[in-house]
Amino acid sequence: MPVDSMFGTTINVLAKAVDLRARNHTMISANLANAETPNYTPKALSFEKELGTALKGNKTGSPATTHPRHIPLKGQAASVQSVEGTVIETPAPTPGRDNNGVELEAEMSRMAENQIMYNASIQILTKKFEGMKYAIKGQ
């Protein structure tokens, strides 16, 4: 039995979201660490739209590539596992005297939001696995 059919897409999407949130956290941390670096432009990982598109594509029942070297069909959405996100530059509207684009308050806000979303994904994953454990034990 394939693992995907046993767990469904929820666990795959949550696992990918956790991975991408961890990568985004690393980028935000790098932005904060470079707050005093001249000419530094902060970066962020944008992945929500791409993940949503991949999720919608999986629900339509379109054929999926089962091997990384397969050529995807025209118009086919990417699989959830292939979502990597896009690194975008997020300069401040008014850079400092040293042309540094990091705004500490904005970065801290993004970090807090990212951490909340990461924790929520972990909690949902934990509940899914607890439900599976409960079903396996037959209690």
Tab-separated table of N, CA and C in Angstrom:
chain	number	residue	atom	x	y	z
A	1	MET	N	0.845	-1.180	0.000
A	1	MET	CA	0.000	0.000	0.000
A	1	MET	C	0.886	1.238	0.000
A	2	PRO	N	0.683	2.162	-0.947
A	2	PRO	CA	1.485	3.378	-0.963
A	2	PRO	C	1.233	4.225	0.284
A	3	VAL	N	2.270	4.869	0.741
A	3	VAL	CA	2.168	5.684	1.943
A	3	VAL	C	1.216	6.849	1.727
A	4	ASP	N	1.215	7.437	0.533
A	4	ASP	CA	0.350	8.580	0.259
A	4	ASP	C	-1.121	8.238	0.460
A	5	SER	N	-1.538	7.056	0.030
A	5	SER	CA	-2.946	6.693	0.174
A	5	SER	C	-3.297	6.417	1.631
A	6	MET	N	-2.325	5.996	2.419
A	6	MET	CA	-2.588	5.719	3.822
A	6	MET	C	-2.698	7.011	4.641
A	7	PHE	N	-1.852	7.983	4.356
A	7	PHE	CA	-1.827	9.211	5.138
A	7	PHE	C	-2.643	10.336	4.528
A	8	GLY	N	-2.915	10.285	3.254
A	8	GLY	CA	-3.622	11.365	2.595
A	8	GLY	C	-2.682	12.524	2.324
A	9	THR	N	-3.222	13.597	1.799
A	9	THR	CA	-2.377	14.736	1.446
A	9	THR	C	-2.108	15.656	2.628
A	10	THR	N	-2.916	15.592	3.664
A	10	THR	CA	-2.764	16.515	4.789
A	10	THR	C	-1.383	16.428	5.411
A	11	ILE	N	-0.932	15.237	5.676
A	11	ILE	CA	0.373	15.074	6.324
A	11	ILE	C	1.487	15.530	5.397
A	12	ASN	N	1.373	15.228	4.112
A	12	ASN	CA	2.392	15.676	3.158
A	12	ASN	C	2.456	17.199	3.080
A	13	VAL	N	1.308	17.845	3.037
A	13	VAL	CA	1.263	19.308	2.953
A	13	VAL	C	1.810	19.925	4.234
A	14	LEU	N	1.406	19.399	5.377
A	14	LEU	CA	1.899	19.941	6.648
A	14	LEU	C	3.405	19.738	6.798
A	15	ALA	N	3.896	18.580	6.396
A	15	ALA	CA	5.337	18.322	6.485
A	15	ALA	C	6.105	19.285	5.589
A	16	LYS	N	5.598	19.525	4.398
A	16	LYS	CA	6.266	20.453	3.485
A	16	LYS	C	6.193	21.872	4.031
A	17	ALA	N	5.058	22.241	4.603
A	17	ALA	CA	4.904	23.576	5.187
A	17	ALA	C	5.886	23.780	6.340
A	18	VAL	N	6.062	22.764	7.171
A	18	VAL	CA	7.012	22.853	8.285
A	18	VAL	C	8.424	23.058	7.741
A	19	ASP	N	8.779	22.303	6.714
A	19	ASP	CA	10.104	22.430	6.102
A	19	ASP	C	10.318	23.836	5.540
A	20	LEU	N	9.337	24.336	4.817
A	20	LEU	CA	9.466	25.659	4.212
A	20	LEU	C	9.459	26.759	5.262
A	21	ARG	N	8.681	26.597	6.310
A	21	ARG	CA	8.683	27.588	7.408
A	21	ARG	C	10.039	27.620	8.106
A	22	ALA	N	10.674	26.462	8.252
A	22	ALA	CA	12.009	26.418	8.864
A	22	ALA	C	13.019	27.156	7.976
A	23	ARG	N	12.919	26.961	6.668
A	23	ARG	CA	13.812	27.681	5.745
A	23	ARG	C	13.558	29.181	5.800
A	24	ASN	N	12.287	29.579	5.894
A	24	ASN	CA	11.940	30.991	5.982
A	24	ASN	C	12.488	31.583	7.282
A	25	HIS	N	12.414	30.823	8.364
A	25	HIS	CA	12.944	31.280	9.657
A	25	HIS	C	14.451	31.550	9.553
A	26	THR	N	15.156	30.682	8.843
A	26	THR	CA	16.593	30.863	8.646
A	26	THR	C	16.878	32.159	7.893
A	27	MET	N	16.064	32.455	6.888
A	27	MET	CA	16.259	33.691	6.123
A	27	MET	C	15.971	34.918	6.965
A	28	ILE	N	14.918	34.854	7.762
A	28	ILE	CA	14.587	35.990	8.623
A	28	ILE	C	15.697	36.197	9.655
A	29	SER	N	16.216	35.110	10.195
A	29	SER	CA	17.323	35.203	11.154
A	29	SER	C	18.547	35.845	10.506
A	30	ALA	N	18.823	35.473	9.253
A	30	ALA	CA	19.947	36.075	8.533
A	30	ALA	C	19.725	37.570	8.339
A	31	ASN	N	18.481	37.963	8.067
A	31	ASN	CA	18.169	39.387	7.920
A	31	ASN	C	18.452	40.132	9.225
A	32	LEU	N	18.029	39.543	10.337
A	32	LEU	CA	18.260	40.188	11.632
A	32	LEU	C	19.752	40.250	11.955
A	33	ALA	N	20.474	39.201	11.612
A	33	ALA	CA	21.917	39.182	11.873
A	33	ALA	C	22.653	40.222	11.037
A	34	ASN	N	22.108	40.578	9.892
A	34	ASN	CA	22.753	41.546	9.006
A	34	ASN	C	22.129	42.933	9.092
A	35	ALA	N	21.475	43.223	10.199
A	35	ALA	CA	20.806	44.519	10.355
A	35	ALA	C	21.784	45.695	10.317
A	36	GLU	N	23.030	45.452	10.626
A	36	GLU	CA	24.039	46.517	10.625
A	36	GLU	C	24.996	46.422	9.432
A	37	THR	N	24.743	45.507	8.522
A	37	THR	CA	25.626	45.322	7.364
A	37	THR	C	25.281	46.343	6.280
A	38	PRO	N	26.246	47.164	5.868
A	38	PRO	CA	25.963	48.147	4.809
A	38	PRO	C	25.543	47.470	3.505
A	39	ASN	N	24.602	48.082	2.827
A	39	ASN	CA	24.099	47.648	1.517
A	39	ASN	C	23.436	46.268	1.536
A	40	TYR	N	23.007	45.792	2.694
A	40	TYR	CA	22.355	44.475	2.773
A	40	TYR	C	20.877	44.621	2.422
A	41	THR	N	20.391	43.718	1.584
A	41	THR	CA	18.978	43.681	1.220
A	41	THR	C	18.358	42.430	1.837
A	42	PRO	N	17.348	42.591	2.686
A	42	PRO	CA	16.733	41.418	3.320
A	42	PRO	C	16.018	40.531	2.307
A	43	LYS	N	15.929	39.262	2.649
A	43	LYS	CA	15.297	38.274	1.781
A	43	LYS	C	14.221	37.521	2.543
A	44	ALA	N	13.285	36.965	1.786
A	44	ALA	CA	12.214	36.157	2.366
A	44	ALA	C	11.913	35.000	1.419
A	45	LEU	N	11.288	33.978	1.963
A	45	LEU	CA	10.899	32.822	1.162
A	45	LEU	C	9.393	32.883	0.945
A	46	SER	N	8.996	32.997	-0.310
A	46	SER	CA	7.586	33.025	-0.663
A	46	SER	C	7.193	31.649	-1.185
A	47	PHE	N	6.251	30.994	-0.503
A	47	PHE	CA	5.892	29.638	-0.920
A	47	PHE	C	4.407	29.332	-0.784
A	48	GLU	N	3.638	30.160	-0.114
A	48	GLU	CA	2.236	29.856	0.156
A	48	GLU	C	1.423	29.663	-1.115
A	49	LYS	N	1.599	30.557	-2.086
A	49	LYS	CA	0.835	30.468	-3.332
A	49	LYS	C	1.221	29.207	-4.109
A	50	GLU	N	2.523	28.925	-4.170
A	50	GLU	CA	3.009	27.745	-4.893
A	50	GLU	C	2.496	26.463	-4.230
A	51	LEU	N	2.491	26.430	-2.905
A	51	LEU	CA	1.996	25.265	-2.178
A	51	LEU	C	0.494	25.084	-2.404
A	52	GLY	N	-0.243	26.187	-2.408
A	52	GLY	CA	-1.678	26.119	-2.677
A	52	GLY	C	-1.983	25.620	-4.079
A	53	THR	N	-1.220	26.077	-5.056
A	53	THR	CA	-1.394	25.629	-6.437
A	53	THR	C	-1.109	24.141	-6.562
A	54	ALA	N	-0.039	23.690	-5.903
A	54	ALA	CA	0.290	22.259	-5.950
A	54	ALA	C	-0.801	21.432	-5.282
A	55	LEU	N	-1.348	21.927	-4.211
A	55	LEU	CA	-2.408	21.207	-3.504
A	55	LEU	C	-3.671	21.116	-4.366
A	56	LYS	N	-4.037	22.195	-5.024
A	56	LYS	CA	-5.199	22.175	-5.912
A	56	LYS	C	-4.971	21.225	-7.077
A	57	GLY	N	-3.757	21.191	-7.579
A	57	GLY	CA	-3.421	20.301	-8.692
A	57	GLY	C	-3.551	18.848	-8.315
A	58	ASN	N	-3.228	18.499	-7.078
A	58	ASN	CA	-3.336	17.116	-6.623
A	58	ASN	C	-4.783	16.694	-6.437
A	59	LYS	N	-5.670	17.622	-6.165
A	59	LYS	CA	-7.079	17.280	-5.936
A	59	LYS	C	-7.834	17.020	-7.236
A	60	THR	N	-7.305	17.504	-8.342
A	60	THR	CA	-8.034	17.350	-9.602
A	60	THR	C	-7.897	15.969	-10.196
A	61	GLY	N	-7.008	15.157	-9.655
A	61	GLY	CA	-6.822	13.814	-10.181
A	61	GLY	C	-5.975	13.778	-11.430
A	62	SER	N	-5.211	14.839	-11.665
A	62	SER	CA	-4.344	14.848	-12.845
A	62	SER	C	-3.208	13.862	-12.644
A	63	PRO	N	-2.689	13.301	-13.745
A	63	PRO	CA	-1.607	12.337	-13.605
A	63	PRO	C	-0.380	12.979	-12.975
A	64	ALA	N	0.281	12.235	-12.123
A	64	ALA	CA	1.449	12.755	-11.427
A	64	ALA	C	2.707	12.099	-11.964
A	65	THR	N	3.802	12.830	-11.889
A	65	THR	CA	5.083	12.233	-12.241
A	65	THR	C	5.531	11.411	-11.046
A	66	THR	N	5.935	10.195	-11.298
A	66	THR	CA	6.310	9.293	-10.209
A	66	THR	C	7.810	9.170	-10.046
A	67	HIS	N	8.549	9.841	-10.897
A	67	HIS	CA	10.002	9.792	-10.841
A	67	HIS	C	10.523	11.190	-11.182
A	68	PRO	N	11.597	11.641	-10.522
A	68	PRO	CA	12.091	13.001	-10.773
A	68	PRO	C	12.479	13.273	-12.226
A	69	ARG	N	12.802	12.227	-12.984
A	69	ARG	CA	13.216	12.430	-14.373
A	69	ARG	C	12.054	12.370	-15.358
A	70	HIS	N	10.839	12.128	-14.888
A	70	HIS	CA	9.676	12.133	-15.770
A	70	HIS	C	9.383	13.557	-16.226
A	71	ILE	N	8.894	13.671	-17.422
A	71	ILE	CA	8.539	14.980	-17.957
A	71	ILE	C	7.089	15.260	-17.576
A	72	PRO	N	6.840	16.391	-16.882
A	72	PRO	CA	5.454	16.681	-16.493
A	72	PRO	C	4.593	17.023	-17.702
A	73	LEU	N	3.312	16.662	-17.632
A	73	LEU	CA	2.384	16.969	-18.709
A	73	LEU	C	2.075	18.453	-18.715
A	74	LYS	N	1.770	18.973	-19.889
A	74	LYS	CA	1.469	20.393	-20.021
A	74	LYS	C	0.247	20.738	-19.181
A	75	GLY	N	0.364	21.823	-18.432
A	75	GLY	CA	-0.743	22.270	-17.607
A	75	GLY	C	-0.847	21.561	-16.274
A	76	GLN	N	0.030	20.646	-16.017
A	76	GLN	CA	-0.043	19.905	-14.758
A	76	GLN	C	0.572	20.734	-13.636
A	77	ALA	N	-0.080	20.745	-12.503
A	77	ALA	CA	0.447	21.459	-11.341
A	77	ALA	C	1.589	20.663	-10.731
A	78	ALA	N	2.458	21.367	-10.061
A	78	ALA	CA	3.581	20.713	-9.394
A	78	ALA	C	3.068	19.911	-8.202
A	79	SER	N	3.805	18.857	-7.851
A	79	SER	CA	3.418	18.094	-6.680
A	79	SER	C	3.825	18.858	-5.434
A	80	VAL	N	3.214	18.500	-4.323
A	80	VAL	CA	3.494	19.163	-3.057
A	80	VAL	C	4.965	19.005	-2.697
A	81	GLN	N	5.524	17.827	-2.935
A	81	GLN	CA	6.917	17.574	-2.574
A	81	GLN	C	7.900	18.394	-3.408
A	82	SER	N	7.507	18.840	-4.588
A	82	SER	CA	8.422	19.596	-5.444
A	82	SER	C	8.409	21.092	-5.155
A	83	VAL	N	7.548	21.551	-4.262
A	83	VAL	CA	7.482	22.971	-3.925
A	83	VAL	C	8.740	23.364	-3.153
A	84	GLU	N	9.449	24.350	-3.657
A	84	GLU	CA	10.681	24.821	-3.014
A	84	GLU	C	10.568	26.264	-2.550
A	85	GLY	N	9.591	26.984	-3.061
A	85	GLY	CA	9.462	28.391	-2.712
A	85	GLY	C	10.384	29.246	-3.564
A	86	THR	N	10.180	30.544	-3.478
A	86	THR	CA	10.969	31.499	-4.237
A	86	THR	C	11.580	32.504	-3.273
A	87	VAL	N	12.879	32.700	-3.382
A	87	VAL	CA	13.553	33.690	-2.548
A	87	VAL	C	13.332	35.054	-3.188
A	88	ILE	N	12.758	35.968	-2.409
A	88	ILE	CA	12.508	37.316	-2.906
A	88	ILE	C	13.223	38.322	-2.014
A	89	GLU	N	13.631	39.409	-2.597
A	89	GLU	CA	14.242	40.484	-1.823
A	89	GLU	C	13.145	41.389	-1.317
A	90	THR	N	13.242	41.759	-0.047
A	90	THR	CA	12.216	42.591	0.588
A	90	THR	C	12.848	43.834	1.199
A	91	PRO	N	13.321	44.748	0.353
A	91	PRO	CA	13.978	45.936	0.906
A	91	PRO	C	12.986	46.864	1.609
A	92	ALA	N	13.504	47.601	2.571
A	92	ALA	CA	12.677	48.575	3.285
A	92	ALA	C	12.363	49.736	2.346
A	93	PRO	N	11.197	50.356	2.516
A	93	PRO	CA	10.857	51.499	1.661
A	93	PRO	C	11.836	52.666	1.843
A	94	THR	N	12.368	52.802	3.045
A	94	THR	CA	13.335	53.863	3.316
A	94	THR	C	14.584	53.253	3.936
A	95	PRO	N	15.570	52.880	3.112
A	95	PRO	CA	16.787	52.291	3.663
A	95	PRO	C	17.549	53.295	4.532
A	96	GLY	N	18.362	52.770	5.431
A	96	GLY	CA	19.129	53.610	6.339
A	96	GLY	C	20.248	54.351	5.630
A	97	ARG	N	21.046	55.079	6.425
A	97	ARG	CA	22.153	55.862	5.862
A	97	ARG	C	23.181	54.969	5.164
A	98	ASP	N	23.347	53.742	5.658
A	98	ASP	CA	24.322	52.835	5.046
A	98	ASP	C	23.693	51.974	3.946
A	99	ASN	N	22.476	52.349	3.515
A	99	ASN	CA	21.731	51.651	2.458
A	99	ASN	C	21.335	50.233	2.867
A	100	ASN	N	21.181	49.994	4.157
A	100	ASN	CA	20.736	48.708	4.672
A	100	ASN	C	19.210	48.708	4.658
A	101	GLY	N	18.613	47.655	4.111
A	101	GLY	CA	17.164	47.598	3.958
A	101	GLY	C	16.435	46.845	5.055
A	102	VAL	N	17.109	46.489	6.144
A	102	VAL	CA	16.478	45.714	7.212
A	102	VAL	C	15.761	46.651	8.175
A	103	GLU	N	14.477	46.394	8.395
A	103	GLU	CA	13.701	47.085	9.432
A	103	GLU	C	13.462	46.080	10.549
A	104	LEU	N	14.068	46.314	11.699
A	104	LEU	CA	14.016	45.342	12.789
A	104	LEU	C	12.591	44.985	13.204
A	105	GLU	N	11.727	45.983	13.318
A	105	GLU	CA	10.356	45.718	13.758
A	105	GLU	C	9.612	44.840	12.759
A	106	ALA	N	9.789	45.120	11.479
A	106	ALA	CA	9.112	44.332	10.444
A	106	ALA	C	9.643	42.902	10.426
A	107	GLU	N	10.955	42.747	10.571
A	107	GLU	CA	11.550	41.404	10.575
A	107	GLU	C	11.114	40.617	11.806
A	108	MET	N	11.054	41.266	12.952
A	108	MET	CA	10.609	40.580	14.168
A	108	MET	C	9.140	40.170	14.044
A	109	SER	N	8.343	41.017	13.409
A	109	SER	CA	6.936	40.691	13.178
A	109	SER	C	6.812	39.490	12.241
A	110	ARG	N	7.596	39.473	11.166
A	110	ARG	CA	7.582	38.342	10.235
A	110	ARG	C	8.041	37.066	10.927
A	111	MET	N	9.045	37.200	11.801
A	111	MET	CA	9.539	36.024	12.519
A	111	MET	C	8.470	35.471	13.464
A	112	ALA	N	7.774	36.360	14.165
A	112	ALA	CA	6.715	35.918	15.081
A	112	ALA	C	5.587	35.225	14.315
A	113	GLU	N	5.178	35.803	13.192
A	113	GLU	CA	4.127	35.201	12.374
A	113	GLU	C	4.562	33.833	11.854
A	114	ASN	N	5.783	33.751	11.362
A	114	ASN	CA	6.303	32.500	10.839
A	114	ASN	C	6.364	31.436	11.945
A	115	GLN	N	6.777	31.843	13.142
A	115	GLN	CA	6.874	30.907	14.267
A	115	GLN	C	5.496	30.392	14.680
A	116	ILE	N	4.509	31.266	14.672
A	116	ILE	CA	3.138	30.856	15.015
A	116	ILE	C	2.617	29.848	13.991
A	117	MET	N	2.846	30.114	12.710
A	117	MET	CA	2.390	29.202	11.667
A	117	MET	C	3.139	27.871	11.732
A	118	TYR	N	4.420	27.918	12.050
A	118	TYR	CA	5.222	26.701	12.211
A	118	TYR	C	4.667	25.863	13.364
A	119	ASN	N	4.437	26.505	14.510
A	119	ASN	CA	3.907	25.786	15.677
A	119	ASN	C	2.529	25.204	15.406
A	120	ALA	N	1.689	25.945	14.690
A	120	ALA	CA	0.352	25.444	14.360
A	120	ALA	C	0.450	24.197	13.478
A	121	SER	N	1.343	24.225	12.509
A	121	SER	CA	1.522	23.057	11.633
A	121	SER	C	2.011	21.851	12.421
A	122	ILE	N	2.938	22.077	13.335
A	122	ILE	CA	3.448	20.989	14.175
A	122	ILE	C	2.332	20.420	15.052
A	123	GLN	N	1.514	21.282	15.623
A	123	GLN	CA	0.416	20.811	16.474
A	123	GLN	C	-0.594	19.996	15.676
A	124	ILE	N	-0.911	20.420	14.466
A	124	ILE	CA	-1.855	19.671	13.642
A	124	ILE	C	-1.264	18.319	13.263
A	125	LEU	N	0.020	18.302	12.894
A	125	LEU	CA	0.690	17.032	12.587
A	125	LEU	C	0.651	16.093	13.788
A	126	THR	N	0.910	16.629	14.965
A	126	THR	CA	0.888	15.822	16.186
A	126	THR	C	-0.489	15.216	16.403
A	127	LYS	N	-1.527	15.998	16.213
A	127	LYS	CA	-2.899	15.489	16.381
A	127	LYS	C	-3.223	14.414	15.350
A	128	LYS	N	-2.761	14.600	14.108
A	128	LYS	CA	-3.003	13.579	13.080
A	128	LYS	C	-2.340	12.257	13.475
A	129	PHE	N	-1.099	12.322	13.951
A	129	PHE	CA	-0.397	11.104	14.348
A	129	PHE	C	-1.004	10.484	15.602
A	130	GLU	N	-1.497	11.315	16.521
A	130	GLU	CA	-2.173	10.776	17.700
A	130	GLU	C	-3.442	10.037	17.292
A	131	GLY	N	-4.177	10.592	16.324
A	131	GLY	CA	-5.383	9.926	15.832
A	131	GLY	C	-5.058	8.600	15.174
A	132	MET	N	-3.972	8.549	14.419
A	132	MET	CA	-3.560	7.293	13.786
A	132	MET	C	-3.141	6.277	14.840
A	133	LYS	N	-2.449	6.725	15.850
A	133	LYS	CA	-2.013	5.841	16.937
A	133	LYS	C	-3.228	5.268	17.657
A	134	TYR	N	-4.210	6.112	17.882
A	134	TYR	CA	-5.447	5.698	18.530
A	134	TYR	C	-6.163	4.652	17.672
A	135	ALA	N	-6.210	4.865	16.361
A	135	ALA	CA	-6.878	3.930	15.451
A	135	ALA	C	-6.137	2.603	15.380
A	136	ILE	N	-4.824	2.653	15.413
A	136	ILE	CA	-4.037	1.413	15.346
A	136	ILE	C	-4.232	0.583	16.593
A	137	LYS	N	-4.255	1.242	17.748
A	137	LYS	CA	-4.451	0.511	18.999
A	137	LYS	C	-5.871	-0.023	19.134
A	138	GLY	N	-6.804	0.593	18.422
A	138	GLY	CA	-8.196	0.139	18.449
A	138	GLY	C	-8.913	0.427	19.750
A	139	GLN	N	-8.586	1.506	20.363
A	139	GLN	CA	-9.211	1.843	21.650
A	139	GLN	C	-10.464	2.651	21.453
